[in-house]
XYZ file of C-alpha atoms in Angstrom:
707
model
C 0.000 0.000 0.000
C 1.287 3.485 -0.858
C 2.009 6.343 1.471
C -1.172 8.200 0.490
C -4.772 7.542 -0.477
C -6.579 10.085 -2.630
C -10.274 10.348 -3.466
C -12.031 12.758 -5.819
C -15.650 13.928 -5.670
C -15.883 13.600 -1.909
C -18.643 15.761 -0.437
C -18.770 17.811 2.734
C -22.015 19.128 4.170
C -21.941 22.905 4.768
C -25.141 24.355 6.225
C -27.441 22.126 4.212
C -25.529 22.084 0.903
C -23.075 19.516 -0.436
C -19.722 20.887 -1.576
C -17.456 18.544 -3.509
C -13.699 18.388 -3.163
C -10.645 16.159 -2.879
C -9.677 14.090 0.173
C -6.183 12.769 0.806
C -5.029 10.427 3.574
C -1.286 10.572 4.258
C 0.918 9.356 7.111
C 1.169 12.864 8.558
C -2.380 14.193 8.206
C -5.788 14.092 6.539
C -6.332 16.944 4.065
C -9.616 17.972 2.436
C -9.769 20.788 -0.126
C -13.095 22.225 -1.268
C -13.486 22.726 -5.014
C -15.903 25.616 -4.525
C -14.015 27.806 -2.085
C -10.512 26.337 -2.082
C -10.613 26.115 1.713
C -8.316 23.446 3.164
C -9.086 21.378 6.284
C -6.029 19.651 7.698
C -6.288 17.096 10.515
C -2.976 15.993 12.064
C -2.691 12.209 12.292
C -1.804 12.352 15.972
C -5.107 14.016 16.902
C -7.388 11.369 15.345
C -9.236 9.318 17.955
C -12.478 8.346 16.175
C -13.230 6.875 12.747
C -16.672 5.572 11.758
C -17.881 4.112 8.446
C -21.581 4.820 7.839
C -24.181 4.335 5.146
C -25.488 7.752 4.090
C -27.548 9.256 1.285
C -24.519 9.723 -1.003
C -23.315 6.131 -0.730
C -20.950 5.739 2.235
C -19.320 8.273 4.510
C -16.596 8.656 7.128
C -16.969 10.458 10.430
C -13.659 11.532 11.987
C -13.223 12.839 15.533
C -10.187 14.554 17.058
C -8.837 14.887 20.560
C -9.588 18.638 20.428
C -13.324 17.942 20.130
C -13.781 18.674 16.414
C -15.897 16.443 14.176
C -15.376 16.075 10.396
C -17.751 14.205 8.087
C -17.017 13.280 4.449
C -19.433 11.441 2.162
C -19.296 9.993 -1.337
C -17.223 6.801 -0.896
C -17.947 3.492 -2.534
C -18.608 0.228 -0.741
C -15.347 -1.211 -2.078
C -13.293 1.575 -0.450
C -13.909 0.295 3.086
C -11.217 -2.389 3.161
C -8.597 -0.135 1.606
C -9.241 2.741 4.033
C -9.512 0.420 7.050
C -6.100 -1.118 6.368
C -4.539 2.318 5.856
C -5.961 3.576 9.177
C -4.639 0.568 11.083
C -1.173 0.887 9.559
C -0.700 4.663 9.877
C -3.165 6.143 12.381
C -3.517 3.347 14.960
C -7.268 3.939 14.771
C -9.763 1.255 13.862
C -12.388 2.160 11.261
C -15.656 0.830 12.730
C -18.957 0.392 10.953
C -21.868 2.328 12.456
C -25.469 1.724 11.396
C -27.963 4.578 11.320
C -31.515 4.230 12.657
C -34.135 4.323 9.905
C -37.242 3.487 11.939
C -38.689 6.998 11.606
C -39.512 7.382 15.272
C -39.742 10.899 16.638
C -38.852 10.204 20.266
C -35.507 9.236 21.574
C -32.495 10.506 23.497
C -30.638 13.764 22.826
C -26.875 13.526 23.355
C -24.362 16.356 23.171
C -20.986 15.160 21.921
C -18.678 18.027 21.157
C -20.058 20.256 18.383
C -22.862 17.795 17.532
C -26.340 17.186 18.874
C -27.136 13.532 18.257
C -30.687 12.182 18.380
C -30.446 8.452 19.181
C -33.087 5.731 19.144
C -32.097 2.535 20.929
C -28.404 3.498 20.827
C -28.565 4.038 17.046
C -28.228 7.549 15.660
C -31.267 8.823 13.763
C -29.821 12.236 12.856
C -27.171 14.714 13.964
C -27.367 18.497 14.159
C -24.122 20.521 13.889
C -24.512 23.127 16.604
C -22.412 25.571 14.567
C -25.385 25.840 12.171
C -27.700 27.057 14.946
C -28.366 30.795 14.750
C -30.791 31.120 17.659
C -32.155 29.054 20.523
C -35.477 29.844 22.196
C -37.121 28.108 25.135
C -40.726 27.634 26.172
C -42.645 25.423 28.555
C -41.123 21.959 28.124
C -39.963 23.001 24.643
C -36.717 24.159 22.970
C -36.668 25.709 19.461
C -33.517 25.752 17.347
C -33.243 28.160 14.399
C -30.604 27.649 11.707
C -28.431 29.795 9.450
C -29.702 29.883 5.879
C -27.619 28.924 2.869
C -28.441 30.443 -0.534
C -26.907 27.487 -2.376
C -29.475 25.013 -1.128
C -32.781 24.366 -2.854
C -34.503 23.448 0.410
C -33.442 24.929 3.745
C -34.174 23.743 7.261
C -35.549 26.704 9.192
C -36.101 25.319 12.700
C -36.441 22.196 14.820
C -38.476 21.912 18.029
C -37.652 19.460 20.806
C -40.098 18.499 23.522
C -38.241 18.018 26.792
C -40.301 16.167 29.419
C -39.954 17.369 33.026
C -37.386 15.498 35.072
C -38.108 14.214 38.566
C -34.497 13.511 39.402
C -33.132 17.010 39.868
C -35.668 19.684 40.712
C -33.045 22.400 41.187
C -32.186 22.526 37.476
C -34.761 22.966 34.768
C -34.142 20.384 31.973
C -35.289 22.871 29.309
C -32.730 25.466 30.463
C -30.033 22.809 30.666
C -30.800 21.713 27.130
C -30.698 25.325 25.886
C -27.372 26.028 27.644
C -25.762 23.003 26.012
C -26.923 24.246 22.616
C -25.829 27.857 23.141
C -22.380 26.812 24.348
C -21.553 25.457 20.887
C -23.996 27.402 18.691
C -22.910 30.145 16.319
C -25.063 32.817 17.953
C -23.780 36.362 17.480
C -24.403 38.461 20.559
C -22.635 41.775 21.017
C -22.020 41.299 24.693
C -19.073 42.911 26.391
C -16.698 45.545 25.056
C -15.066 45.516 21.647
C -11.350 44.800 21.405
C -10.916 47.961 19.290
C -12.956 50.312 17.101
C -12.057 51.918 13.772
C -14.153 55.004 13.018
C -15.562 56.093 9.642
C -13.745 53.693 7.330
C -14.489 54.002 3.610
C -16.104 50.811 2.377
C -16.563 50.136 -1.355
C -18.529 46.893 -0.946
C -21.036 47.404 0.628
C -20.778 51.082 -0.258
C -20.647 53.687 2.476
C -18.706 54.660 5.583
C -18.832 52.260 8.508
C -17.553 52.043 12.051
C -15.823 48.686 12.405
C -15.962 47.196 15.873
C -13.652 44.266 16.452
C -15.012 41.630 18.859
C -13.244 38.404 19.873
C -15.451 36.181 17.691
C -17.013 38.455 15.064
C -16.707 41.733 13.162
C -19.411 44.373 13.496
C -19.955 46.919 10.705
C -22.070 49.798 11.953
C -23.298 52.242 9.311
C -25.859 54.986 9.100
C -28.424 52.696 7.488
C -27.317 49.068 7.869
C -25.448 46.917 10.358
C -23.572 43.714 9.520
C -22.175 41.107 11.901
C -19.542 38.881 10.334
C -18.293 35.822 12.275
C -14.597 35.134 11.812
C -15.452 31.560 10.860
C -16.971 32.843 7.591
C -13.767 34.619 6.519
C -11.980 32.661 3.786
C -9.114 34.930 2.754
C -7.577 38.345 3.350
C -6.032 40.466 0.561
C -3.932 43.630 0.787
C -3.622 45.198 -2.672
C -1.876 48.447 -3.671
C -3.799 50.820 -5.913
C -2.322 51.715 -9.291
C -1.836 55.341 -8.219
C 0.497 54.145 -5.392
C -1.344 56.409 -2.934
C -4.162 54.094 -1.809
C -4.560 50.515 -0.605
C -7.375 47.978 -0.926
C -8.065 45.610 1.970
C -10.325 42.783 0.767
C -12.051 40.212 3.004
C -13.468 37.137 1.230
C -16.582 35.713 2.895
C -18.430 32.404 2.642
C -21.332 32.465 3.254
C -21.725 36.087 2.151
C -23.350 38.879 4.093
C -26.887 39.737 2.961
C -28.889 42.880 2.453
C -32.319 42.074 1.052
C -31.732 40.085 -2.133
C -28.143 41.350 -2.482
C -25.243 39.123 -1.458
C -21.796 40.510 -0.690
C -19.111 37.846 -1.048
C -16.347 40.407 -0.514
C -15.853 43.217 1.956
C -13.611 45.871 0.322
C -12.081 48.720 2.320
C -10.151 51.613 0.745
C -7.373 53.352 2.685
C -5.036 56.251 2.018
C -1.377 55.459 2.608
C -0.845 58.813 4.274
C -3.464 58.237 6.993
C -1.934 57.183 10.330
C -3.510 56.050 13.600
C -2.566 55.263 17.197
C -4.433 52.199 18.463
C -4.969 50.951 22.013
C -6.589 47.538 22.529
C -9.307 47.242 25.155
C -7.482 44.414 26.912
C -4.816 44.091 29.541
C -1.250 43.454 28.417
C -1.326 39.942 29.914
C -4.526 39.097 28.044
C -3.084 40.446 24.799
C 0.083 38.390 25.245
C -1.821 35.237 26.183
C -4.469 35.602 23.465
C -2.391 36.748 20.491
C 1.032 35.317 21.408
C 3.031 38.369 20.348
C 1.115 39.073 17.122
C -0.409 42.199 18.684
C 0.517 44.577 21.457
C -1.681 46.734 23.640
C -0.453 50.034 22.151
C 0.278 50.219 18.410
C 0.731 53.019 15.887
C 1.289 53.246 12.149
C -0.615 53.499 8.898
C -4.341 52.873 9.192
C -4.353 50.071 6.613
C -1.467 48.339 8.419
C -3.285 48.437 11.745
C -6.561 47.067 10.326
C -4.822 44.273 8.417
C -2.647 43.365 11.408
C -5.598 43.116 13.785
C -7.674 41.096 11.300
C -4.807 38.702 10.633
C -4.380 38.012 14.349
C -8.097 37.500 15.061
C -9.016 35.513 11.942
C -5.731 33.566 12.062
C -5.296 33.602 8.293
C -2.468 34.804 6.082
C -2.789 38.018 4.099
C -2.388 37.594 0.331
C -0.431 40.309 -1.491
C 0.528 40.607 -5.205
C 3.519 38.525 -6.238
C 6.296 39.253 -8.708
C 4.057 40.440 -11.526
C 4.801 43.937 -12.803
C 2.860 45.546 -15.629
C 4.018 47.828 -18.425
C 3.605 50.938 -16.262
C 5.448 49.368 -13.317
C 2.285 48.719 -11.289
C 1.329 45.308 -9.902
C -2.100 45.431 -11.519
C -3.701 45.932 -14.923
C -6.398 48.461 -15.733
C -9.340 46.814 -17.478
C -13.127 46.636 -17.616
C -15.372 43.838 -16.421
C -18.998 44.017 -17.541
C -19.906 47.734 -17.414
C -17.374 48.999 -14.868
C -13.682 49.788 -15.000
C -11.395 48.328 -12.345
C -8.055 46.692 -11.603
C -7.018 43.087 -12.250
C -4.315 41.719 -9.910
C -2.366 38.624 -11.029
C -1.512 36.788 -7.783
C 0.721 33.812 -7.109
C -2.258 31.428 -7.030
C -5.022 33.252 -8.857
C -6.515 36.478 -10.175
C -8.567 39.032 -8.265
C -10.519 41.912 -9.797
C -11.647 44.943 -7.807
C -14.001 46.335 -7.360
C -17.403 46.230 -9.056
C -18.215 43.410 -8.980
C -15.240 41.831 -7.194
C -14.076 38.521 -8.690
C -11.553 36.021 -7.322
C -10.442 33.146 -9.567
C -8.010 30.491 -8.363
C -5.651 28.851 -10.856
C -6.904 25.386 -9.919
C -10.468 26.233 -10.994
C -9.400 27.793 -14.315
C -9.860 25.596 -17.366
C -8.161 27.884 -19.895
C -7.466 31.523 -20.729
C -7.733 33.330 -24.048
C -6.218 36.498 -25.481
C -8.834 38.012 -27.821
C -8.882 41.027 -30.077
C -10.548 44.143 -28.672
C -14.045 44.798 -30.003
C -13.823 48.595 -30.160
C -10.207 49.456 -30.982
C -6.985 47.785 -32.045
C -5.078 49.508 -29.240
C -6.457 47.091 -26.662
C -7.239 43.410 -26.213
C -9.523 41.225 -24.095
C -8.413 38.652 -21.542
C -10.918 35.813 -21.192
C -10.904 33.241 -18.386
C -12.987 30.079 -18.574
C -13.501 27.993 -15.443
C -13.953 24.250 -15.163
C -17.600 24.825 -14.222
C -18.178 26.454 -17.638
C -18.336 30.082 -16.464
C -16.526 32.700 -18.557
C -15.091 35.999 -17.343
C -14.009 38.610 -19.912
C -11.738 41.465 -18.858
C -11.759 43.948 -21.727
C -10.033 47.194 -22.774
C -6.578 46.107 -21.609
C -3.799 48.232 -23.106
C -1.850 46.506 -25.831
C 1.458 47.177 -24.050
C 0.371 44.880 -21.191
C 0.108 41.845 -23.478
C 3.727 40.678 -23.240
C 3.882 40.871 -19.435
C 0.513 39.177 -18.948
C 1.293 36.412 -21.453
C 4.614 35.640 -19.769
C 2.875 35.515 -16.368
C 0.150 33.146 -17.585
C 2.731 30.981 -19.329
C 4.919 30.816 -16.207
C 1.922 29.639 -14.153
C 1.363 26.834 -16.722
C -2.230 27.790 -17.456
C -3.809 26.398 -20.604
C -3.856 29.108 -23.287
C -6.414 28.522 -26.027
C -4.764 30.675 -28.720
C -1.195 29.650 -27.986
C -0.369 30.497 -31.587
C 0.997 33.782 -30.256
C 3.974 31.775 -28.996
C 5.691 29.842 -31.741
C 8.096 28.282 -29.290
C 5.329 26.543 -27.317
C 4.099 24.280 -30.124
C 5.308 21.171 -28.341
C 2.748 21.619 -25.554
C -0.264 22.303 -27.739
C -0.964 18.617 -28.356
C -2.100 18.148 -24.754
C -4.990 20.564 -25.336
C -5.503 20.212 -29.078
C -9.233 19.542 -28.740
C -9.991 22.964 -27.248
C -9.093 25.308 -30.087
C -7.521 23.279 -32.863
C -9.750 24.330 -35.741
C -10.607 27.867 -34.710
C -9.347 30.842 -36.727
C -7.397 33.396 -34.699
C -8.179 36.740 -36.341
C -6.048 38.722 -33.928
C -2.985 36.596 -34.676
C -3.521 36.871 -38.425
C -3.768 40.650 -38.191
C -0.545 40.896 -36.219
C 1.261 38.714 -38.760
C -0.070 40.775 -41.657
C 1.086 44.011 -40.043
C 4.550 42.614 -39.536
C 4.756 41.358 -43.111
C 3.714 44.735 -44.496
C 6.260 46.463 -42.275
C 9.092 44.211 -43.418
C 8.174 44.613 -47.085
C 7.923 48.355 -46.657
C 11.397 48.549 -45.184
C 12.870 46.933 -48.319
C 10.859 48.940 -50.880
C 12.209 51.937 -52.831
C 8.948 53.649 -53.747
C 9.170 56.489 -51.225
C 10.899 59.747 -52.166
C 12.421 60.200 -48.700
C 15.229 58.305 -46.990
C 15.560 54.546 -47.235
C 14.288 54.109 -43.648
C 10.786 55.320 -44.533
C 8.272 52.616 -45.301
C 4.971 54.489 -45.300
C 3.848 57.292 -47.642
C 0.236 58.383 -47.218
C 0.322 60.405 -50.432
C 0.765 57.340 -52.582
C -2.379 55.740 -51.215
C -4.413 58.812 -52.185
C -3.060 58.624 -55.723
C -4.055 54.981 -55.985
C -7.616 55.844 -55.038
C -7.828 58.731 -57.542
C -6.471 56.554 -60.365
C -9.715 54.573 -60.436
C -11.518 57.653 -61.792
C -8.629 59.130 -63.785
C -9.713 60.981 -66.902
C -6.524 59.882 -68.707
C -7.703 56.336 -69.065
C -5.734 54.238 -71.549
C -7.165 53.161 -74.874
C -6.804 49.512 -73.977
C -9.310 49.927 -71.186
C -11.919 51.326 -73.511
C -11.458 48.545 -76.008
C -11.880 45.861 -73.380
C -15.125 47.338 -72.115
C -16.717 47.887 -75.500
C -18.952 44.844 -75.188
C -20.598 45.887 -71.912
C -24.368 46.156 -72.072
C -26.185 49.481 -71.995
C -27.654 48.776 -68.553
C -24.241 48.220 -67.016
C -22.832 51.309 -68.666
C -25.710 53.391 -67.322
C -24.950 52.176 -63.790
C -21.297 53.084 -64.187
C -22.242 56.572 -65.365
C -24.159 57.205 -62.144
C -21.297 56.017 -59.947
C -18.615 58.021 -61.708
C -20.842 61.038 -61.933
C -20.987 61.352 -58.144
C -17.218 61.044 -57.819
C -16.482 63.722 -60.481
C -18.788 66.243 -58.826
C -16.784 65.951 -55.616
C -13.561 66.564 -57.487
C -14.986 69.684 -59.140
C -15.955 71.126 -55.767
C -12.445 70.649 -54.416
C -10.882 72.113 -57.598
C -7.485 70.665 -56.741
C -5.136 69.683 -59.564
C -4.350 66.015 -59.608
C -0.870 64.868 -58.894
C 0.520 62.536 -61.471
C 1.535 59.264 -59.955
C 5.238 58.616 -60.127
C 5.880 55.723 -62.463
C 7.919 52.956 -60.879
C 10.882 51.766 -62.906
C 10.801 48.034 -62.294
C 13.954 47.349 -64.295
C 16.208 49.637 -62.270
C 18.518 48.693 -59.370
C 17.034 48.291 -55.883
C 17.499 51.146 -53.412
C 20.047 50.263 -50.680
C 19.198 49.710 -47.000
C 20.205 52.064 -44.191
C 22.629 51.099 -41.438
C 19.723 50.463 -39.023
C 17.913 48.148 -41.445
C 21.086 46.146 -42.117
C 21.594 45.758 -38.363
C 17.926 44.839 -37.787
C 17.945 42.092 -40.425
C 20.998 40.496 -38.842
C 19.708 40.864 -35.256
C 16.046 39.888 -35.716
C 16.517 36.189 -34.941
C 18.670 36.974 -31.919
C 15.957 39.279 -30.507
C 13.353 36.540 -30.984
C 15.487 33.955 -29.193
C 16.230 36.271 -26.239
C 12.544 37.243 -25.909
C 10.487 34.120 -26.633
C 6.926 34.841 -27.687
C 7.535 38.518 -28.450
C 5.080 39.935 -30.993
C 6.123 41.485 -34.311
C 5.278 44.995 -33.155
C 7.259 44.518 -29.951
C 10.295 43.396 -32.017
C 10.413 46.804 -33.725
C 10.181 48.637 -30.386
C 12.809 46.420 -28.807
C 15.121 46.828 -31.809
C 14.778 50.609 -31.697
C 15.775 50.666 -28.027
C 18.757 48.367 -28.654
C 19.915 50.470 -31.628
C 19.858 53.651 -29.550
C 21.941 51.957 -26.870
C 24.667 50.854 -29.302
C 27.998 52.684 -29.088
C 29.577 54.710 -31.842
C 32.046 51.941 -32.646
C 29.318 49.353 -33.125
C 27.204 51.706 -35.226
C 30.201 52.665 -37.356
C 30.502 49.081 -38.585
C 26.951 49.113 -39.973
C 27.271 52.646 -41.324
C 30.321 51.502 -43.286
C 28.325 48.623 -44.750
C 25.486 50.996 -45.622
C 27.902 53.399 -47.311
C 29.377 50.579 -49.377
C 25.878 49.473 -50.412
C 25.058 53.080 -51.396
C 28.170 53.329 -53.600
C 27.320 50.069 -55.336
C 23.790 51.344 -55.907
C 25.047 54.606 -57.454
C 27.323 52.704 -59.832
C 24.560 50.310 -60.839
C 22.110 53.170 -61.363
C 24.637 55.061 -63.517
C 25.259 52.017 -65.698
C 21.524 51.434 -65.992
C 20.897 54.995 -67.231
C 23.823 54.850 -69.686
C 22.403 51.670 -71.175
C 19.127 53.503 -71.919
C 17.105 52.235 -69.000
C 14.218 54.385 -67.806
C 13.796 56.312 -71.107
C 11.303 53.945 -72.711
C 8.835 54.405 -69.875
C 8.970 58.213 -70.180
C 8.444 58.060 -73.971
C 5.409 55.823 -73.606
C 4.055 58.155 -70.983
C 4.273 61.154 -73.340
C 2.567 59.211 -76.143
C -0.274 58.258 -73.834
C -0.737 61.916 -72.921
C -0.945 62.897 -76.615
C -3.473 60.219 -77.407
C -5.473 61.259 -74.385
C -5.470 64.902 -75.592
C -6.770 63.932 -79.043
C -9.578 61.924 -77.509
C -10.631 64.891 -75.386
C -10.847 67.095 -78.478
C -13.053 64.532 -80.180
C -15.291 64.382 -77.111
C -15.702 68.155 -77.049
C -16.559 68.265 -80.760
C -19.165 65.517 -80.416
C -20.656 67.328 -77.439
C -20.890 70.562 -79.460
C -22.626 68.732 -82.260
C -25.208 67.354 -79.858
C -25.925 70.852 -78.514
C -26.462 72.263 -82.001
C -28.754 69.399 -82.851
C -30.893 70.086 -79.795
C -31.079 73.808 -80.554
C -32.427 72.980 -84.030
C -35.747 71.789 -82.563
C -37.464 68.531 -81.797
C -37.221 67.203 -85.396
C -34.328 64.748 -85.392
C -34.096 64.480 -89.218
C -33.627 68.262 -89.788
C -30.044 69.542 -90.266
C -29.075 72.939 -91.586
C -26.749 73.288 -94.575
C -24.268 75.297 -92.517
C -24.039 72.569 -89.863
C -23.388 69.880 -92.499
C -20.620 71.914 -94.120
C -18.859 72.873 -90.866
C -19.201 69.611 -88.991
C -16.394 67.121 -89.421
C -18.343 64.510 -87.530
C -21.481 64.286 -89.759
C -21.001 60.587 -90.313
C -21.038 59.923 -86.597
C -24.096 62.181 -86.105
C -26.158 60.181 -88.607
C -25.716 57.090 -86.444
C -27.726 58.784 -83.669
C -30.963 59.240 -85.677
C -32.543 56.060 -84.323
C -31.984 56.972 -80.642
C -34.913 58.061 -78.470
C -35.479 61.436 -76.799
C -34.780 59.884 -73.384
C -31.198 59.173 -74.330
C -30.831 62.752 -75.604
C -31.916 64.045 -72.207
C -29.456 61.768 -70.435
C -26.720 62.994 -72.727
C -27.617 66.585 -72.027
C -27.355 65.987 -68.283
C -23.919 64.421 -68.700
C -22.474 67.292 -70.816
C -20.923 68.834 -67.676
C -19.007 65.657 -66.988
C -18.117 64.821 -70.576
C -14.445 64.633 -69.670
C -14.989 61.464 -67.674
C -17.396 59.739 -70.119
C -16.978 55.931 -69.857
C -15.253 54.024 -72.645
C -18.528 52.744 -74.144
C -19.602 56.291 -75.072
C -16.195 56.989 -76.568
C -16.757 54.294 -79.151
C -20.110 55.782 -80.106
C -18.590 59.218 -80.619
C -15.733 57.799 -82.689
């Protein structure tokens, strides 16, 4: 048999609800960890003095008792687990696992026994049911009757409100009332909050974000009392799960967060977190309402009677000593701005996301705490509103998804490295080319999905690299972006100097399609006339010429790109350019001189090659063809104007299409083309009249008619 026994899906009853978790038996202790809250119960092996195996509603269960009087019950075992657990207990704990039968007769009279924190109702020495006294919120007595009221749990579908016990009068001892004795036994172990006695200390007018308002916090030995102007809350220390002390991003304030289970209630609202906001500059002198001997005996040096310091330090120190739990602070994570948190938005509110050593916590509205062990996977998604931000999505094993949006793009590298270091499953791990070996373990989650954000980043990098090598810009060789050229490309689509080849190719287009094109181009030309700006002729690229040389920086970047990638695994393409720029500025003169020499040599070779290219006649043919195209374009414009003039004269002559004056026939050089228009309708004449203002940009189909 091994040193440990582990069981999954073991249930623990918490105020009427069943919470699942993992149970481990080892030689040193028994450890149970709840899957819902992450709370850990550890029972040292030396304290175990009771172990019972019982048949319960969820199969079989174990009841463990300790020498300190605590009782732990875990259900969800199988019948076949009994022998294995019994042998392990005998070998390691020196405790025999005994089988205990429960009474199922259904009788409602029996014997009430108080054993530690449990009230057991037995019938003929067999237990019918047990009531954990810690679940009792109030105990009331009447004539021969005791009423127990219970704390309510929102997670349960059906809640037990109260139980009444009839206590018959006893003839044995008349000095003590059996009803009062029963009630005292219950109240001694019940979780009844009564503000009796003086508070240990009081903090006045503390700013509370959740629930919102200013509250006086009174610290009692067993509970915390929040006293506000409208509401009061009493929080037992047993309901406190965790304590967090988080620095604000402005470095002037501190958050103190108390995680609660079950939460405090106000109407239908549940507050799972108590969030206090402190200023770092606010100091306080604190005196505990206890004698020095009591302070030393109770807190064992954790607190002293008189203390002074920052207000947030005093509150956190007192809470740590009373609750007896560690305070969680941010770990080694540091964002782009140097802060230990990331500004983001969750749902409709903006807040701060803190990456911790064992989870994430978001403050403050609504506060969210996610442990790494309950996270199924995370995802880096493209921002929905702008490309300057991204979304960080967290999916839990229960199927819940939390999306933290509007995170600055500069935070991506730091957050990705943190998530990767914590070995969380990343759905779109394509951001990291070096992590391909680990994708196979989770290939089912996102294997066939298209990552649009990754594709966009790759496309931007490819365009940037191509732009650095191009020689289209008129400026220095380092420039890779010229907005003016893009404007020229757009204007070329409606250029009036269209080539003759275009018109010949479009000659077969139907009249309906040509009419549609007229409407589209008509709107564009009107805009150009309003602006009245002369068009810039696009510079013709000489594809046969030598390639423009690279600068010293570009030569250095091409040789250092792979080294930067290897030193910074997973760095994005945009971050490579930023990193390279910083490294180039930090280079010394001697190191830069080497690359400047190479750039100068490349420039000299380019000048020689360009000179030889021009001497051999390169570049002239393109200019000649350009001039010829301009001439042909000018002739076509003259023909268009003449045909337009002929149409105007024809319309002035009246509605009779067949009538032509002798003078018009003698002066017109285009009479043959005019005779072709006799069969056209009046509607087409009107359309032509409307388009006379834009005759310069007439589509190619009309050019053929006029020719």
